[in-house]
């Protein structure tokens, strides 16, 4: 298989779960949120099928910790154009939420610009700026954690962290080493679980057969410390799953965890 074919397959890979309404969601593409020397950055918004222009709907921001400059070299497209982000955006919308994906070149600052733009333009975008969540997976989790650590206004109601690199602690440097190897950013380097807000529920999923170096070692330590701090954590261990099981492990267990993620978001954003 050629490298181009492999890149195409990865970029088009969709989540292994679907649900009624996915094909009927409404999409508002390429809403500008920031102008830079590299060009205009944009967001895509996925709306529930029955949403109207007057509706103010809670939203999930799908956080990316990799620059699109690197992503385009590796997989041939921007991250919001990947089948994984498209299908997660559709699933969020079919669950009654607004799913938000975006382009970026500076992950740590661009995600803050996305959230700021959405909250400042909530009325015209049809978003409830008081009820938002962040979702991240793999090497994007450190960027999501940095967003949580800066949460000061109570608008973030929950966060989903799937099979992610987290924080280095106790002399462990596996996250930093992986960041250099794979090209993701670590905006909360030097921080600890104690820097997370106490009132934001977390959904943490672990892939038991994760092959990414140092990932589960850091993740296990993160969960232990989160429990020691008595943070509101929902933890799921998919014991037989590889990394990125939502894309590569088409099993009943993977689909159940995806359903749990969507239910978690609905509970904390729509209840």
Coordinates of N, CA and C in Angstrom, one line a residue, residues 175-264:
X175 N 5.4 12.0 28.6 CA 4.5 12.9 27.8 C 5.4 13.9 27.0
X176 N 6.4 14.5 27.6 CA 7.2 15.4 26.9 C 8.0 14.7 25.8
X177 N 8.5 13.5 26.0 CA 9.2 12.7 25.0 C 8.2 12.4 23.8
X178 N 7.0 12.0 24.1 CA 6.0 11.7 23.1 C 5.7 13.0 22.3
X179 N 5.6 14.1 23.0 CA 5.2 15.4 22.3 C 6.3 15.7 21.3
X180 N 7.5 15.5 21.7 CA 8.6 15.8 20.7 C 8.6 14.8 19.5
X181 N 8.3 13.6 19.8 CA 8.2 12.5 18.8 C 7.1 12.7 17.8
X182 N 5.9 13.0 18.4 CA 4.7 13.0 17.5 C 4.2 14.4 17.1
X183 N 4.7 15.4 17.8 CA 4.4 16.8 17.3 C 3.2 17.5 18.0
X184 N 2.8 17.0 19.1 CA 1.7 17.7 19.8 C 2.3 18.6 20.9
X185 N 1.5 19.6 21.3 CA 1.9 20.6 22.2 C 1.5 20.2 23.6
X186 N 2.3 20.7 24.6 CA 2.0 20.4 26.0 C 1.9 21.7 26.8
X187 N 0.8 22.5 26.6 CA 0.6 23.8 27.2 C 0.6 23.8 28.7
X188 N 0.3 22.7 29.4 CA 0.2 22.6 30.8 C 1.4 21.9 31.4
X189 N 2.5 21.8 30.7 CA 3.8 21.2 31.2 C 4.1 22.0 32.5
X190 N 4.5 21.2 33.5 CA 4.8 21.8 34.8 C 3.6 21.9 35.8
X191 N 2.4 21.7 35.2 CA 1.2 21.8 36.0 C 0.9 20.4 36.6
X192 N -0.1 20.3 37.5 CA -0.4 19.0 38.0 C -1.9 18.9 38.1
X193 N -2.4 17.7 38.5 CA -3.8 17.5 38.6 C -4.5 18.5 39.6
X194 N -3.7 18.9 40.6 CA -4.2 19.9 41.5 C -4.6 21.2 40.9
X195 N -4.1 21.5 39.7 CA -4.4 22.7 39.0 C -5.7 22.7 38.2
X196 N -6.4 21.5 38.2 CA -7.6 21.4 37.5 C -8.8 21.9 38.4
X197 N -9.8 22.4 37.7 CA -11.0 22.9 38.5 C -11.7 21.7 39.2
X198 N -12.2 22.0 40.4 CA -12.8 20.9 41.2 C -14.2 20.6 40.7
X199 N -14.9 21.5 40.0 CA -16.3 21.2 39.7 C -16.6 20.8 38.3
X200 N -15.6 20.5 37.5 CA -15.9 20.1 36.1 C -15.7 18.6 36.0
X201 N -16.8 17.9 35.7 CA -16.8 16.4 35.6 C -15.9 16.0 34.4
X202 N -15.2 15.0 34.6 CA -14.3 14.4 33.5 C -14.7 13.0 33.2
X203 N -14.7 12.7 31.9 CA -14.9 11.4 31.4 C -13.6 10.9 30.8
X204 N -13.0 9.9 31.4 CA -11.6 9.5 31.0 C -11.7 8.0 30.5
X205 N -11.3 7.8 29.3 CA -11.3 6.4 28.8 C -9.9 6.0 28.5
X206 N -9.6 4.8 28.9 CA -8.3 4.2 28.7 C -8.3 3.0 27.8
X207 N -7.4 2.9 26.9 CA -7.3 1.7 26.0 C -6.3 0.8 26.6
X208 N -6.7 -0.4 27.1 CA -5.9 -1.3 27.8 C -4.7 -1.8 27.0
X209 N -4.8 -1.9 25.7 CA -3.7 -2.4 24.9 C -3.1 -1.3 24.1
X210 N -3.1 -0.1 24.7 CA -2.6 1.1 24.0 C -1.1 0.9 23.7
X211 N -0.7 1.1 22.5 CA 0.7 0.9 22.1 C 1.5 2.1 22.1
X212 N 1.0 3.3 22.4 CA 1.7 4.5 22.4 C 2.7 4.6 23.6
X213 N 3.9 4.9 23.3 CA 4.9 4.9 24.4 C 4.6 5.8 25.6
X214 N 4.6 5.3 26.8 CA 4.4 6.1 28.0 C 3.0 6.6 28.2
X215 N 2.1 6.3 27.3 CA 0.8 7.0 27.5 C 0.0 6.4 28.7
X216 N -0.1 5.1 28.8 CA -0.9 4.6 29.9 C -0.2 4.8 31.3
X217 N 1.1 4.8 31.3 CA 1.8 5.1 32.5 C 1.4 6.4 33.1
X218 N 1.4 7.5 32.2 CA 1.0 8.8 32.6 C -0.5 8.9 32.9
X219 N -1.3 8.2 32.1 CA -2.7 8.2 32.3 C -3.1 7.6 33.6
X220 N -2.5 6.5 33.9 CA -2.8 5.8 35.2 C -2.5 6.7 36.4
X221 N -1.4 7.3 36.3 CA -1.0 8.2 37.4 C -1.9 9.4 37.5
X222 N -2.4 9.9 36.3 CA -3.4 11.0 36.3 C -4.7 10.6 37.0
X223 N -5.2 9.4 36.7 CA -6.4 9.0 37.3 C -6.3 8.8 38.8
X224 N -5.2 8.2 39.2 CA -4.9 8.0 40.6 C -4.9 9.4 41.4
X225 N -4.2 10.3 40.8 CA -4.2 11.7 41.4 C -5.5 12.4 41.4
X226 N -6.3 12.2 40.3 CA -7.6 12.8 40.2 C -8.5 12.2 41.3
X227 N -8.4 10.9 41.6 CA -9.2 10.3 42.6 C -8.7 10.8 44.0
X228 N -7.4 11.0 44.2 CA -6.9 11.5 45.4 C -7.4 12.9 45.7
X229 N -7.5 13.7 44.6 CA -8.1 15.0 44.8 C -9.6 15.1 44.8
X230 N -10.2 13.9 44.7 CA -11.6 13.7 44.7 C -12.3 14.5 43.6
X231 N -11.7 14.5 42.4 CA -12.3 15.1 41.3 C -13.5 14.3 40.8
X232 N -14.5 14.9 40.2 CA -15.6 14.1 39.6 C -15.2 13.4 38.3
X233 N -14.8 12.2 38.5 CA -14.2 11.4 37.3 C -15.1 10.2 37.0
X234 N -15.5 10.1 35.7 CA -16.0 8.8 35.2 C -14.9 8.2 34.4
X235 N -14.5 7.0 34.9 CA -13.4 6.3 34.3 C -13.8 5.0 33.6
X236 N -13.4 4.8 32.4 CA -13.7 3.5 31.7 C -12.4 2.9 31.1
X237 N -12.2 1.7 31.5 CA -11.0 1.0 30.9 C -11.4 0.0 29.9
X238 N -11.1 0.2 28.6 CA -11.4 -0.7 27.5 C -10.3 -1.7 27.4
X239 N -10.3 -2.7 28.2 CA -9.2 -3.6 28.4 C -8.6 -4.2 27.2
X240 N -9.4 -4.5 26.2 CA -8.9 -5.2 25.0 C -8.6 -4.3 23.8
X241 N -8.7 -3.0 24.1 CA -8.7 -2.0 22.9 C -7.3 -1.4 22.7
X242 N -7.0 -1.2 21.4 CA -5.8 -0.4 21.0 C -6.0 1.1 21.1
X243 N -5.0 1.8 20.9 CA -5.1 3.3 20.8 C -6.1 3.6 19.7
X244 N -6.9 4.7 19.9 CA -7.9 5.2 18.9 C -8.9 4.1 18.6
X245 N -9.4 3.5 19.7 CA -10.4 2.4 19.5 C -11.7 2.8 18.9
X246 N -12.0 4.1 19.1 CA -13.2 4.7 18.5 C -13.2 4.6 16.9
X247 N -12.0 4.5 16.4 CA -11.8 4.4 14.9 C -11.4 3.0 14.4
X248 N -10.6 2.3 15.2 CA -10.0 1.1 14.8 C -10.5 -0.2 15.4
X249 N -11.3 -0.1 16.4 CA -11.8 -1.3 17.1 C -13.3 -1.4 17.0
X250 N -13.8 -2.0 15.9 CA -15.2 -2.1 15.6 C -15.8 -3.2 16.4
X251 N -16.0 -2.9 17.7 CA -16.6 -4.0 18.6 C -17.7 -3.4 19.4
X252 N -18.5 -4.3 20.0 CA -19.6 -3.9 20.9 C -19.1 -3.0 22.0
X253 N -17.9 -3.4 22.6 CA -17.4 -2.6 23.7 C -17.0 -1.2 23.3
X254 N -16.4 -1.0 22.1 CA -16.1 0.3 21.7 C -17.3 1.2 21.4
X255 N -18.3 0.5 20.8 CA -19.6 1.3 20.5 C -20.3 1.7 21.8
X256 N -20.2 0.8 22.8 CA -20.8 1.1 24.1 C -20.1 2.3 24.8
X257 N -18.8 2.4 24.7 CA -18.1 3.5 25.3 C -18.4 4.8 24.6
X258 N -18.6 4.7 23.3 CA -18.9 5.9 22.5 C -20.3 6.4 22.9
X259 N -21.3 5.4 23.1 CA -22.6 5.8 23.6 C -22.5 6.4 25.0
X260 N -21.6 5.9 25.8 CA -21.5 6.4 27.2 C -20.9 7.9 27.1
X261 N -20.0 8.1 26.2 CA -19.5 9.5 26.0 C -20.6 10.5 25.7
X262 N -21.4 10.1 24.7 CA -22.5 10.9 24.2 C -23.5 11.1 25.3
X263 N -23.8 10.1 26.1 CA -24.7 10.2 27.2 C -24.2 11.1 28.3
X264 N -22.9 11.0 28.6 CA -22.2 11.9 29.5 C -22.3 13.4 29.1

